[in-house]
mmCIF file of C-alpha atoms in Angstrom:
data_model
loop_
_atom_site.group_PDB
_atom_site.id
_atom_site.type_symbol
_atom_site.label_atom_id
_atom_site.label_comp_id
_atom_site.label_asym_id
_atom_site.label_seq_id
_atom_site.Cartn_x
_atom_site.Cartn_y
_atom_site.Cartn_z
ATOM 1 C CA MET A 1 37.940 -20.822 21.245
ATOM 2 C CA ASP A 2 39.553 -17.764 22.854
ATOM 3 C CA SER A 3 37.436 -15.701 20.293
ATOM 4 C CA LEU A 4 34.083 -17.285 21.446
ATOM 5 C CA GLN A 5 34.247 -16.303 25.102
ATOM 6 C CA GLU A 6 35.861 -13.547 24.353
ATOM 7 C CA ILE A 7 32.351 -12.488 22.406
ATOM 8 C CA LEU A 8 30.294 -14.394 25.774
ATOM 9 C CA PHE A 9 31.663 -12.425 27.876
ATOM 10 C CA THR A 10 30.858 -8.802 25.929
ATOM 11 C CA LEU A 11 27.435 -10.430 26.000
ATOM 12 C CA ARG A 12 26.679 -11.443 29.129
ATOM 13 C CA LYS A 13 28.387 -7.916 30.050
ATOM 14 C CA ASN A 14 25.966 -6.413 28.931
ATOM 15 C CA LYS A 15 23.265 -8.119 29.344
ATOM 16 C CA LEU A 16 20.271 -6.017 28.906
ATOM 17 C CA ARG A 17 22.004 -3.728 26.035
ATOM 18 C CA THR A 18 22.030 -7.175 24.239
ATOM 19 C CA ALA A 19 18.625 -8.845 25.375
ATOM 20 C CA LEU A 20 16.741 -5.395 23.379
ATOM 21 C CA THR A 21 18.672 -5.406 20.340
ATOM 22 C CA ALA A 22 18.332 -9.137 19.949
ATOM 23 C CA PHE A 23 14.294 -8.661 20.505
ATOM 24 C CA GLY A 24 14.249 -6.933 17.459
ATOM 25 C CA VAL A 25 15.689 -9.345 15.322
ATOM 26 C CA PHE A 26 13.662 -12.078 17.005
ATOM 27 C CA TRP A 27 10.040 -9.667 16.307
ATOM 28 C CA GLY A 28 10.449 -9.650 12.915
ATOM 29 C CA ILE A 29 11.045 -12.728 11.590
ATOM 30 C CA LEU A 30 8.276 -14.014 14.224
ATOM 31 C CA MET A 31 6.064 -11.588 12.479
ATOM 32 C CA LEU A 32 7.368 -12.258 9.599
ATOM 33 C CA ILE A 33 6.333 -16.717 9.585
ATOM 34 C CA LEU A 34 3.616 -15.580 11.400
ATOM 35 C CA LEU A 35 2.380 -13.022 8.963
ATOM 36 C CA LEU A 36 3.035 -15.892 6.074
ATOM 37 C CA GLY A 37 1.741 -19.343 7.953
ATOM 38 C CA ALA A 38 -1.825 -16.731 7.716
ATOM 39 C CA GLY A 39 -1.438 -15.935 4.258
ATOM 40 C CA ARG A 40 -0.795 -19.736 3.549
ATOM 41 C CA GLY A 41 -3.893 -21.146 5.393
ATOM 42 C CA MET A 42 -6.584 -17.749 3.541
ATOM 43 C CA GLN A 43 -4.808 -19.676 0.329
ATOM 44 C CA ASN A 44 -5.622 -22.641 1.610
ATOM 45 C CA GLY A 45 -9.087 -22.057 2.143
ATOM 46 C CA VAL A 46 -10.085 -20.380 -0.795
ATOM 47 C CA MET A 47 -8.815 -22.686 -3.083
ATOM 48 C CA ASN A 48 -10.905 -25.271 -0.882
ATOM 49 C CA SER A 49 -13.620 -23.966 -2.081
ATOM 50 C CA PHE A 50 -13.432 -24.936 -4.978
ATOM 51 C CA GLY A 51 -13.840 -28.300 -3.855
ATOM 52 C CA ASN A 52 -12.452 -31.577 -6.193
ATOM 53 C CA GLU A 53 -12.493 -30.252 -8.859
ATOM 54 C CA ALA A 54 -9.472 -30.261 -10.965
ATOM 55 C CA LEU A 55 -8.322 -26.531 -11.647
ATOM 56 C CA ASP A 56 -7.995 -27.812 -15.141
ATOM 57 C CA SER A 57 -11.214 -28.917 -16.620
ATOM 58 C CA ILE A 58 -13.469 -27.223 -18.546
ATOM 59 C CA ILE A 59 -16.989 -27.090 -18.501
ATOM 60 C CA ILE A 60 -19.286 -26.335 -22.577
ATOM 61 C CA PHE A 61 -22.843 -25.918 -21.665
ATOM 62 C CA GLY A 62 -25.241 -24.495 -24.230
ATOM 63 C CA GLY A 63 -27.087 -20.726 -24.326
ATOM 64 C CA THR A 64 -29.093 -19.278 -26.724
ATOM 65 C CA THR A 65 -28.440 -16.739 -29.481
ATOM 66 C CA ALA A 66 -27.859 -13.150 -29.102
ATOM 67 C CA VAL A 67 -26.302 -12.498 -33.071
ATOM 68 C CA ALA A 68 -28.668 -13.350 -36.216
ATOM 69 C CA TRP A 69 -26.725 -15.958 -37.849
ATOM 70 C CA GLN A 70 -27.266 -16.718 -42.753
ATOM 71 C CA GLY A 71 -31.174 -15.912 -41.538
ATOM 72 C CA MET A 72 -32.003 -17.169 -38.038
ATOM 73 C CA ALA A 73 -33.189 -14.840 -35.783
ATOM 74 C CA PRO A 74 -31.343 -14.437 -32.387
ATOM 75 C CA GLY A 75 -33.581 -16.323 -29.188
ATOM 76 C CA ARG A 76 -32.599 -19.711 -29.915
ATOM 77 C CA ARG A 77 -31.909 -22.549 -28.065
ATOM 78 C CA ILE A 78 -28.461 -23.714 -29.088
ATOM 79 C CA GLY A 79 -28.473 -28.122 -27.553
ATOM 80 C CA PHE A 80 -25.429 -29.978 -27.782
ATOM 81 C CA ARG A 81 -25.688 -33.945 -28.698
ATOM 82 C CA GLU A 82 -23.588 -36.615 -29.124
ATOM 83 C CA GLY A 83 -21.973 -36.120 -31.936
ATOM 84 C CA ASP A 84 -20.914 -32.519 -30.956
ATOM 85 C CA ILE A 85 -18.742 -34.829 -28.122
ATOM 86 C CA ALA A 86 -17.983 -37.214 -30.694
ATOM 87 C CA ALA A 87 -16.699 -34.302 -33.730
ATOM 88 C CA ILE A 88 -14.194 -33.107 -30.279
ATOM 89 C CA GLU A 89 -12.673 -36.164 -29.724
ATOM 90 C CA GLN A 90 -11.938 -36.818 -33.985
ATOM 91 C CA GLN A 91 -10.806 -32.516 -34.223
ATOM 92 C CA ILE A 92 -9.077 -30.983 -31.571
ATOM 93 C CA LYS A 93 -5.624 -32.417 -29.990
ATOM 94 C CA GLY A 94 -4.673 -32.450 -26.542
ATOM 95 C CA ILE A 95 -7.854 -33.315 -25.540
ATOM 96 C CA ASP A 96 -7.067 -36.284 -22.092
ATOM 97 C CA TYR A 97 -11.213 -37.192 -20.983
ATOM 98 C CA ILE A 98 -14.338 -35.701 -22.645
ATOM 99 C CA SER A 99 -18.097 -36.857 -20.621
ATOM 100 C CA GLY A 100 -21.017 -36.102 -21.193
ATOM 101 C CA GLU A 101 -23.300 -35.125 -18.567
ATOM 102 C CA ASN A 102 -27.411 -35.101 -18.362
ATOM 103 C CA SER A 103 -29.665 -33.760 -15.591
ATOM 104 C CA PHE A 104 -33.506 -35.682 -15.212
ATOM 105 C CA GLY A 105 -32.870 -33.100 -12.319
ATOM 106 C CA SER A 106 -34.099 -33.731 -9.090
ATOM 107 C CA GLY A 107 -35.471 -36.840 -8.235
ATOM 108 C CA THR A 108 -37.032 -38.731 -5.261
ATOM 109 C CA LEU A 109 -35.097 -42.139 -4.089
ATOM 110 C CA VAL A 110 -36.086 -43.775 -1.352
ATOM 111 C CA TYR A 111 -34.383 -46.682 0.613
ATOM 112 C CA GLY A 112 -36.577 -48.279 3.053
ATOM 113 C CA GLU A 113 -39.118 -45.786 5.672
ATOM 114 C CA LYS A 114 -36.579 -43.448 4.704
ATOM 115 C CA THR A 115 -36.431 -41.007 1.468
ATOM 116 C CA GLY A 116 -35.272 -38.154 -0.533
ATOM 117 C CA SER A 117 -35.109 -36.050 -2.752
ATOM 118 C CA PHE A 118 -32.088 -34.852 -4.646
ATOM 119 C CA ASP A 119 -30.377 -34.109 -7.973
ATOM 120 C CA VAL A 120 -29.845 -37.629 -11.069
ATOM 121 C CA LEU A 121 -27.418 -37.311 -13.272
ATOM 122 C CA GLY A 122 -26.441 -39.480 -16.988
ATOM 123 C CA ILE A 123 -23.132 -39.433 -17.735
ATOM 124 C CA ASP A 124 -20.029 -41.984 -18.894
ATOM 125 C CA ASP A 125 -17.450 -43.798 -17.794
ATOM 126 C CA GLN A 126 -14.864 -40.961 -18.568
ATOM 127 C CA TYR A 127 -16.277 -39.152 -16.498
ATOM 128 C CA PHE A 128 -14.179 -39.487 -13.194
ATOM 129 C CA ASN A 129 -11.896 -39.336 -15.715
ATOM 130 C CA VAL A 130 -12.416 -35.588 -16.668
ATOM 131 C CA ARG A 131 -13.029 -35.364 -12.451
ATOM 132 C CA ASP A 132 -10.220 -36.788 -10.497
ATOM 133 C CA LYS A 133 -9.777 -34.707 -7.701
ATOM 134 C CA VAL A 134 -13.296 -36.750 -6.044
ATOM 135 C CA PRO A 135 -12.145 -38.898 -3.479
ATOM 136 C CA TYR A 136 -14.671 -42.375 -2.998
ATOM 137 C CA THR A 137 -15.027 -43.193 -0.109
ATOM 138 C CA HIS A 138 -16.221 -46.962 -0.483
ATOM 139 C CA GLY A 139 -17.125 -48.998 -3.758
ATOM 140 C CA ARG A 140 -16.328 -47.623 -7.152
ATOM 141 C CA LYS A 141 -16.731 -45.787 -10.388
ATOM 142 C CA MET A 142 -18.638 -46.205 -12.897
ATOM 143 C CA ASN A 143 -17.098 -48.307 -15.524
ATOM 144 C CA ALA A 144 -17.322 -48.568 -19.154
ATOM 145 C CA LEU A 145 -19.450 -52.494 -18.883
ATOM 146 C CA ASP A 146 -21.969 -50.326 -16.806
ATOM 147 C CA GLU A 147 -22.122 -48.299 -19.560
ATOM 148 C CA ALA A 148 -22.557 -50.784 -21.971
ATOM 149 C CA ASP A 149 -24.853 -53.491 -20.151
ATOM 150 C CA ASN A 150 -27.771 -51.047 -19.460
ATOM 151 C CA ARG A 151 -26.333 -51.605 -15.018
ATOM 152 C CA LYS A 152 -28.683 -50.256 -12.994
ATOM 153 C CA VAL A 153 -26.338 -49.299 -10.533
ATOM 154 C CA VAL A 154 -26.067 -45.655 -9.135
ATOM 155 C CA VAL A 155 -23.374 -43.362 -7.876
ATOM 156 C CA ILE A 156 -23.791 -41.551 -4.224
ATOM 157 C CA GLY A 157 -23.337 -38.486 -2.291
ATOM 158 C CA LYS A 158 -22.125 -38.675 0.935
ATOM 159 C CA ALA A 159 -25.464 -36.519 1.630
ATOM 160 C CA ILE A 160 -27.973 -39.112 0.345
ATOM 161 C CA VAL A 161 -26.190 -41.298 2.220
ATOM 162 C CA ASP A 162 -26.738 -39.641 5.581
ATOM 163 C CA ARG A 163 -30.367 -39.412 4.345
ATOM 164 C CA LEU A 164 -31.047 -42.806 4.152
ATOM 165 C CA PHE A 165 -29.234 -45.742 5.445
ATOM 166 C CA GLU A 166 -28.838 -45.295 9.067
ATOM 167 C CA PRO A 167 -25.130 -44.487 10.334
ATOM 168 C CA GLY A 168 -22.700 -47.365 10.218
ATOM 169 C CA VAL A 169 -25.002 -48.633 7.859
ATOM 170 C CA ASP A 170 -22.755 -49.598 4.446
ATOM 171 C CA PRO A 171 -24.354 -48.500 1.695
ATOM 172 C CA VAL A 172 -21.924 -50.474 -1.224
ATOM 173 C CA GLY A 173 -24.247 -53.091 -2.573
ATOM 174 C CA GLU A 174 -27.671 -52.336 -0.892
ATOM 175 C CA GLN A 175 -30.247 -51.400 -3.711
ATOM 176 C CA ILE A 176 -32.766 -48.497 -3.912
ATOM 177 C CA ARG A 177 -35.213 -46.647 -5.823
ATOM 178 C CA VAL A 178 -34.651 -44.183 -8.414
ATOM 179 C CA ASN A 179 -38.138 -42.424 -9.782
ATOM 180 C CA ASP A 180 -39.650 -46.529 -8.587
ATOM 181 C CA ILE A 181 -36.771 -47.994 -10.605
ATOM 182 C CA THR A 182 -34.994 -50.240 -8.573
ATOM 183 C CA VAL A 183 -30.708 -49.840 -8.568
ATOM 184 C CA ARG A 184 -28.132 -50.664 -7.182
ATOM 185 C CA VAL A 185 -25.635 -49.364 -5.124
ATOM 186 C CA VAL A 186 -21.860 -50.196 -6.173
ATOM 187 C CA GLY A 187 -20.009 -46.495 -5.077
ATOM 188 C CA VAL A 188 -19.621 -43.421 -2.611
ATOM 189 C CA TYR A 189 -18.170 -40.062 -3.417
ATOM 190 C CA TYR A 190 -17.549 -36.996 -0.905
ATOM 191 C CA ASP A 191 -17.715 -33.651 -2.920
ATOM 192 C CA LYS A 192 -16.518 -30.706 -0.777
ATOM 193 C CA GLY A 193 -17.605 -28.295 -3.126
ATOM 194 C CA ASN A 194 -20.858 -26.098 -2.169
ATOM 195 C CA ASN A 195 -20.104 -26.463 1.006
ATOM 196 C CA GLY A 196 -20.781 -30.309 0.600
ATOM 197 C CA ARG A 197 -24.120 -30.513 -1.857
ATOM 198 C CA ASN A 198 -21.965 -31.499 -4.290
ATOM 199 C CA SER A 199 -22.416 -34.340 -2.482
ATOM 200 C CA GLU A 200 -25.928 -34.465 -3.105
ATOM 201 C CA ARG A 201 -26.148 -36.078 -6.058
ATOM 202 C CA LEU A 202 -26.623 -39.185 -7.694
ATOM 203 C CA PHE A 203 -25.086 -40.862 -11.134
ATOM 204 C CA MET A 204 -26.289 -42.986 -13.258
ATOM 205 C CA PRO A 205 -24.014 -44.651 -16.804
ATOM 206 C CA TYR A 206 -25.154 -43.311 -19.196
ATOM 207 C CA SER A 207 -26.955 -46.010 -20.743
ATOM 208 C CA THR A 208 -28.919 -46.551 -18.558
ATOM 209 C CA PHE A 209 -30.154 -42.926 -17.958
ATOM 210 C CA LYS A 210 -31.685 -42.664 -21.416
ATOM 211 C CA LYS A 211 -32.873 -46.152 -21.165
ATOM 212 C CA ILE A 212 -35.234 -44.649 -17.988
ATOM 213 C CA PHE A 213 -35.788 -41.361 -18.455
ATOM 214 C CA GLY A 214 -34.978 -40.913 -22.395
ATOM 215 C CA GLY A 215 -33.996 -37.940 -23.457
ATOM 216 C CA GLY A 216 -32.301 -38.920 -26.890
ATOM 217 C CA ASP A 217 -28.427 -38.762 -27.795
ATOM 218 C CA ARG A 218 -29.201 -35.194 -25.845
ATOM 219 C CA VAL A 219 -26.425 -33.670 -23.356
ATOM 220 C CA ASN A 220 -26.535 -31.129 -21.830
ATOM 221 C CA VAL A 221 -23.253 -30.359 -20.332
ATOM 222 C CA ILE A 222 -19.744 -31.745 -21.568
ATOM 223 C CA TRP A 223 -17.089 -31.560 -19.487
ATOM 224 C CA VAL A 224 -12.853 -31.854 -21.087
ATOM 225 C CA LYS A 225 -9.316 -32.079 -18.923
ATOM 226 C CA PRO A 226 -6.395 -31.433 -20.932
ATOM 227 C CA GLN A 227 -3.121 -33.514 -21.410
ATOM 228 C CA ASN A 228 -0.625 -32.271 -19.714
ATOM 229 C CA ASN A 229 0.701 -29.208 -20.878
ATOM 230 C CA VAL A 230 -1.960 -28.292 -23.490
ATOM 231 C CA ASP A 231 -2.658 -25.095 -22.817
ATOM 232 C CA GLY A 232 -6.463 -25.344 -21.888
ATOM 233 C CA PHE A 233 -7.048 -21.582 -22.689
ATOM 234 C CA ALA A 234 -6.693 -22.801 -26.262
ATOM 235 C CA LEU A 235 -8.068 -25.475 -26.577
ATOM 236 C CA GLU A 236 -11.236 -24.352 -24.750
ATOM 237 C CA LYS A 237 -11.520 -21.641 -27.586
ATOM 238 C CA GLU A 238 -10.963 -24.242 -30.426
ATOM 239 C CA ILE A 239 -13.496 -26.563 -29.016
ATOM 240 C CA VAL A 240 -16.011 -23.754 -28.344
ATOM 241 C CA ALA A 241 -15.157 -22.589 -32.063
ATOM 242 C CA LEU A 242 -15.896 -25.269 -33.023
ATOM 243 C CA LEU A 243 -19.594 -25.571 -31.267
ATOM 244 C CA LYS A 244 -19.875 -22.995 -33.230
ATOM 245 C CA ARG A 245 -19.444 -23.933 -36.732
ATOM 246 C CA ARG A 246 -21.541 -27.089 -35.976
ATOM 247 C CA HIS A 247 -24.537 -25.152 -34.674
ATOM 248 C CA GLN A 248 -24.304 -22.768 -37.201
ATOM 249 C CA VAL A 249 -23.313 -19.586 -34.259
ATOM 250 C CA ALA A 250 -21.951 -16.729 -35.426
ATOM 251 C CA GLU A 251 -18.315 -17.104 -34.430
ATOM 252 C CA GLU A 252 -18.954 -13.087 -32.236
ATOM 253 C CA ASP A 253 -21.923 -14.377 -29.972
ATOM 254 C CA ARG A 254 -21.253 -14.390 -26.685
ATOM 255 C CA ARG A 255 -24.489 -16.218 -25.573
ATOM 256 C CA ALA A 256 -24.527 -18.948 -27.816
ATOM 257 C CA ILE A 257 -22.082 -21.473 -26.286
ATOM 258 C CA ASN A 258 -20.726 -20.234 -22.419
ATOM 259 C CA SER A 259 -17.745 -22.607 -21.506
ATOM 260 C CA PHE A 260 -15.942 -22.345 -17.855
ATOM 261 C CA ASN A 261 -12.538 -22.987 -18.088
ATOM 262 C CA MET A 262 -11.279 -24.199 -14.373
ATOM 263 C CA ALA A 263 -8.327 -22.908 -14.205
ATOM 264 C CA GLU A 264 -8.772 -19.480 -14.661
ATOM 265 C CA PRO A 265 -10.640 -18.848 -11.400
ATOM 266 C CA ALA A 266 -7.397 -20.655 -10.171
ATOM 267 C CA LYS A 267 -5.262 -19.172 -12.095
ATOM 268 C CA MET A 268 -6.629 -15.777 -11.202
ATOM 269 C CA LEU A 269 -6.059 -16.761 -7.014
ATOM 270 C CA ASN A 270 -2.929 -16.998 -7.636
ATOM 271 C CA GLY A 271 -1.450 -13.902 -9.162
ATOM 272 C CA LEU A 272 -3.569 -12.478 -5.629
ATOM 273 C CA PHE A 273 -1.971 -14.602 -2.866
ATOM 274 C CA PHE A 274 1.305 -13.419 -5.018
ATOM 275 C CA GLY A 275 0.345 -10.422 -4.542
ATOM 276 C CA ILE A 276 0.011 -10.681 -0.624
ATOM 277 C CA ASN A 277 2.431 -12.687 0.213
ATOM 278 C CA ALA A 278 5.302 -10.354 -1.880
ATOM 279 C CA PHE A 279 3.367 -7.781 0.441
ATOM 280 C CA ILE A 280 3.839 -9.666 3.930
ATOM 281 C CA TRP A 281 7.468 -10.201 2.726
ATOM 282 C CA PHE A 282 7.225 -6.802 2.053
ATOM 283 C CA VAL A 283 5.967 -5.750 5.694
ATOM 284 C CA GLY A 284 7.347 -8.515 7.473
ATOM 285 C CA LEU A 285 11.095 -7.801 5.969
ATOM 286 C CA GLY A 286 10.346 -4.246 6.909
ATOM 287 C CA THR A 287 9.790 -5.479 10.802
ATOM 288 C CA LEU A 288 12.739 -7.323 10.738
ATOM 289 C CA THR A 289 15.664 -4.180 9.588
ATOM 290 C CA ALA A 290 14.540 -2.177 12.023
ATOM 291 C CA GLY A 291 15.785 -5.102 13.990
ATOM 292 C CA ILE A 292 19.078 -5.442 11.818
ATOM 293 C CA VAL A 293 19.774 -1.270 12.143
ATOM 294 C CA GLY A 294 19.489 -1.377 16.149
ATOM 295 C CA ILE A 295 22.171 -4.055 16.014
ATOM 296 C CA SER A 296 24.286 -1.957 13.490
ATOM 297 C CA ASN A 297 23.732 0.590 15.657
ATOM 298 C CA ILE A 298 24.975 -1.387 19.281
ATOM 299 C CA MET A 299 27.610 -2.229 17.202
ATOM 300 C CA ILE A 300 28.816 0.976 16.648
ATOM 301 C CA ILE A 301 28.263 1.923 20.623
ATOM 302 C CA THR A 302 30.664 -0.988 21.292
ATOM 303 C CA VAL A 303 33.430 -0.072 18.769
ATOM 304 C CA LYS A 304 33.613 3.033 19.911
ATOM 305 C CA GLU A 305 33.314 1.451 23.481
ATOM 306 C CA ARG A 306 35.889 -0.553 22.852
ATOM 307 C CA THR A 307 38.897 1.565 21.000
ATOM 308 C CA ARG A 308 41.180 1.405 23.585
ATOM 309 C CA GLU A 309 41.146 -2.266 23.683
ATOM 310 C CA ILE A 310 41.300 -2.689 20.066
ATOM 311 C CA GLY A 311 43.618 0.131 19.150
ATOM 312 C CA ILE A 312 45.719 -2.382 22.087
ATOM 313 C CA ARG A 313 45.225 -5.691 20.762
ATOM 314 C CA LYS A 314 47.157 -4.348 16.988
ATOM 315 C CA ALA A 315 49.721 -3.071 18.782
ATOM 316 C CA LEU A 316 50.138 -6.619 20.618
ATOM 317 C CA GLY A 317 49.978 -7.903 16.716
ATOM 318 C CA ALA A 318 45.619 -8.320 16.276
ATOM 319 C CA THR A 319 45.534 -7.929 12.291
ATOM 320 C CA PRO A 320 42.387 -6.044 10.807
ATOM 321 C CA PHE A 321 40.702 -9.634 9.914
ATOM 322 C CA THR A 322 41.050 -10.933 13.435
ATOM 323 C CA ILE A 323 38.819 -7.490 14.426
ATOM 324 C CA VAL A 324 36.834 -7.611 11.432
ATOM 325 C CA SER A 325 35.876 -10.875 11.912
ATOM 326 C CA THR A 326 35.953 -11.465 16.212
ATOM 327 C CA LEU A 327 33.131 -8.152 15.319
ATOM 328 C CA LEU A 328 30.893 -9.865 12.729
ATOM 329 C CA ILE A 329 31.393 -13.144 14.736
ATOM 330 C CA GLU A 330 29.348 -11.309 17.789
ATOM 331 C CA SER A 331 26.771 -9.527 15.290
ATOM 332 C CA VAL A 332 25.714 -13.016 13.260
ATOM 333 C CA LEU A 333 25.107 -15.378 16.352
ATOM 334 C CA VAL A 334 22.862 -12.419 18.608
ATOM 335 C CA THR A 335 21.283 -12.100 15.220
ATOM 336 C CA ALA A 336 21.280 -15.879 14.886
ATOM 337 C CA VAL A 337 19.991 -17.159 18.079
ATOM 338 C CA ALA A 338 17.106 -14.619 18.784
ATOM 339 C CA GLY A 339 16.192 -15.123 14.933
ATOM 340 C CA TYR A 340 16.455 -19.099 14.965
ATOM 341 C CA THR A 341 14.259 -18.422 18.423
ATOM 342 C CA GLY A 342 11.445 -16.246 16.509
ATOM 343 C CA LEU A 343 11.343 -19.156 13.665
ATOM 344 C CA VAL A 344 11.261 -22.123 15.783
ATOM 345 C CA LEU A 345 8.617 -20.251 18.028
ATOM 346 C CA GLY A 346 6.851 -18.774 14.778
ATOM 347 C CA ILE A 347 5.999 -22.269 14.006
ATOM 348 C CA GLY A 348 5.249 -23.769 17.073
ATOM 349 C CA LEU A 349 2.260 -21.136 17.232
ATOM 350 C CA ILE A 350 1.333 -21.708 13.121
ATOM 351 C CA GLU A 351 1.550 -25.717 14.507
ATOM 352 C CA LEU A 352 -0.189 -25.137 17.646
ATOM 353 C CA VAL A 353 -3.049 -23.436 15.503
ATOM 354 C CA SER A 354 -3.169 -25.804 12.914
ATOM 355 C CA TRP A 355 -3.594 -29.050 15.222
ATOM 356 C CA GLY A 356 -6.267 -27.167 17.228
ATOM 357 C CA LEU A 357 -8.069 -26.918 13.494
ATOM 358 C CA GLN A 358 -7.972 -29.364 13.196
ATOM 359 C CA THR A 359 -8.716 -31.473 16.287
ATOM 360 C CA SER A 360 -11.561 -29.316 17.178
ATOM 361 C CA GLY A 361 -13.219 -29.825 13.321
ATOM 362 C CA ALA A 362 -13.284 -27.080 13.344
ATOM 363 C CA GLN A 363 -14.918 -25.570 9.857
ATOM 364 C CA LEU A 364 -14.042 -22.461 8.346
ATOM 365 C CA ASP A 365 -14.609 -20.733 4.906
ATOM 366 C CA PHE A 366 -11.211 -18.386 3.725
ATOM 367 C CA PHE A 367 -8.832 -20.455 6.065
ATOM 368 C CA ASP A 368 -7.705 -23.509 6.036
ATOM 369 C CA LYS A 369 -4.227 -25.401 7.727
ATOM 370 C CA PRO A 370 -1.829 -22.597 7.904
ATOM 371 C CA GLU A 371 2.139 -23.823 7.339
ATOM 372 C CA VAL A 372 4.713 -22.276 6.824
ATOM 373 C CA ASP A 373 7.265 -24.386 3.770
ATOM 374 C CA PHE A 374 10.719 -25.351 3.990
ATOM 375 C CA ALA A 375 11.498 -23.407 1.742
ATOM 376 C CA THR A 376 10.797 -20.517 3.292
ATOM 377 C CA ALA A 377 11.923 -21.220 6.488
ATOM 378 C CA VAL A 378 15.505 -21.874 5.057
ATOM 379 C CA THR A 379 15.229 -18.911 2.811
ATOM 380 C CA ALA A 380 14.514 -17.235 6.667
ATOM 381 C CA VAL A 381 17.582 -19.090 8.546
ATOM 382 C CA ILE A 382 20.110 -17.976 5.355
ATOM 383 C CA LEU A 383 18.755 -14.203 5.608
ATOM 384 C CA LEU A 384 19.325 -13.965 9.043
ATOM 385 C CA VAL A 385 23.478 -14.653 8.699
ATOM 386 C CA VAL A 386 23.657 -12.159 5.803
ATOM 387 C CA VAL A 387 21.727 -9.188 8.098
ATOM 388 C CA GLY A 388 23.971 -10.401 10.902
ATOM 389 C CA ALA A 389 27.385 -10.664 8.682
ATOM 390 C CA LEU A 390 25.882 -7.153 6.764
ATOM 391 C CA ALA A 391 25.362 -5.522 10.575
ATOM 392 C CA GLY A 392 28.424 -5.639 12.032
ATOM 393 C CA LEU A 393 30.245 -4.792 8.468
ATOM 394 C CA VAL A 394 30.175 -1.866 8.366
ATOM 395 C CA PRO A 395 31.490 -1.037 12.210
ATOM 396 C CA ALA A 396 33.951 -4.275 12.248
ATOM 397 C CA ILE A 397 35.458 -2.143 9.303
ATOM 398 C CA LYS A 398 36.353 1.109 11.216
ATOM 399 C CA ALA A 399 36.892 -0.715 14.505
ATOM 400 C CA ALA A 400 40.077 -2.042 11.242
ATOM 401 C CA ARG A 401 41.169 1.384 10.889
ATOM 402 C CA ILE A 402 41.513 2.246 14.077
ATOM 403 C CA MET A 403 45.326 3.422 14.603
ATOM 404 C CA PRO A 404 46.898 2.540 17.911
ATOM 405 C CA ILE A 405 48.144 5.565 18.758
ATOM 406 C CA GLU A 406 45.108 7.158 18.139
ATOM 407 C CA ALA A 407 43.045 4.900 19.652
ATOM 408 C CA MET A 408 46.019 5.434 23.451
ATOM 409 C CA ARG A 409 44.106 8.795 23.811
ATOM 410 C CA ALA A 410 40.744 7.692 23.535
ATOM 411 C CA GLU A 411 38.987 7.997 26.170
#
């Protein structure tokens, strides 16, 4: 307690110097927290551009051959069939869910006096397991009975609801017409991908789609969701290789069968933001270091000013540990208080910006929910204590080595 009172007396005695020294640490921590929060906001905004897609799903669709193979000229159009999906399920391990998708193109939807033109797609019930991140706001998804019984039921996007229904009307259970075919709405979803345009689609059971629009066993797109802990990139190569063998496509032909792994852009972006966060920590720690150096310099000056006092204390029996601990506590106290203030203010400003964006309903393309996670805050606090101790360590050791007789001669 005596040591603490002595430290507080020393700090109060040099208020301006203490305040200016502490400001360096405060500013360094504040900038570090704000930069980290802004970086996380950018990362959230960019990741949101993927919409509600599961970031491990794989999309496979046919193309046109570019390499001649076994007497067949290039330029052959490759289309998938239901047998391709069955072959993938039987011959390739590691698949959690697989689904085909057929597109009719744009159809005319009518409800009462309102009409609209939207994409109509046929899918099976596994499709919603592949795209399990898409939120369903009303009703239900389609199920196996809808597929087995050729039910005329549909799931529609929120953009269709906004176009056909009056505000406040629950579309679930209502009947609409799709190209003069009456169907019943059983569910509503909202996919914010592609700036909300992914919600401009109507899904119906695959069997119903074929019965109404034809197309036989044709499949436009194959969706695959790997099992947990399965390498999606290796699985993607296996599936594409199998399809190339089934459709007699040259192994080196890259245009005949196309695939897109949602994990690829996510992996690239995670790497990019790892680099950005590393740069932010570098800049923030550089600013913080400048403040720490300032504290160290001030502690050196303090030791010089208190040389005579330290000498007298050692002559009266003070141990080197007592001298070192007193100066270290003074350094850590200034660093911790200033840094903690910067930490709290930084987090408060980030929360204020996040609250403002949320309450105003602002939709920024590449910025959303700035935040600093708990682990980062704890790391910053630990960092403060460590650097505070380091800042005062050298001056404290120097002070402990002062001989009483030399101290008495000091001016």
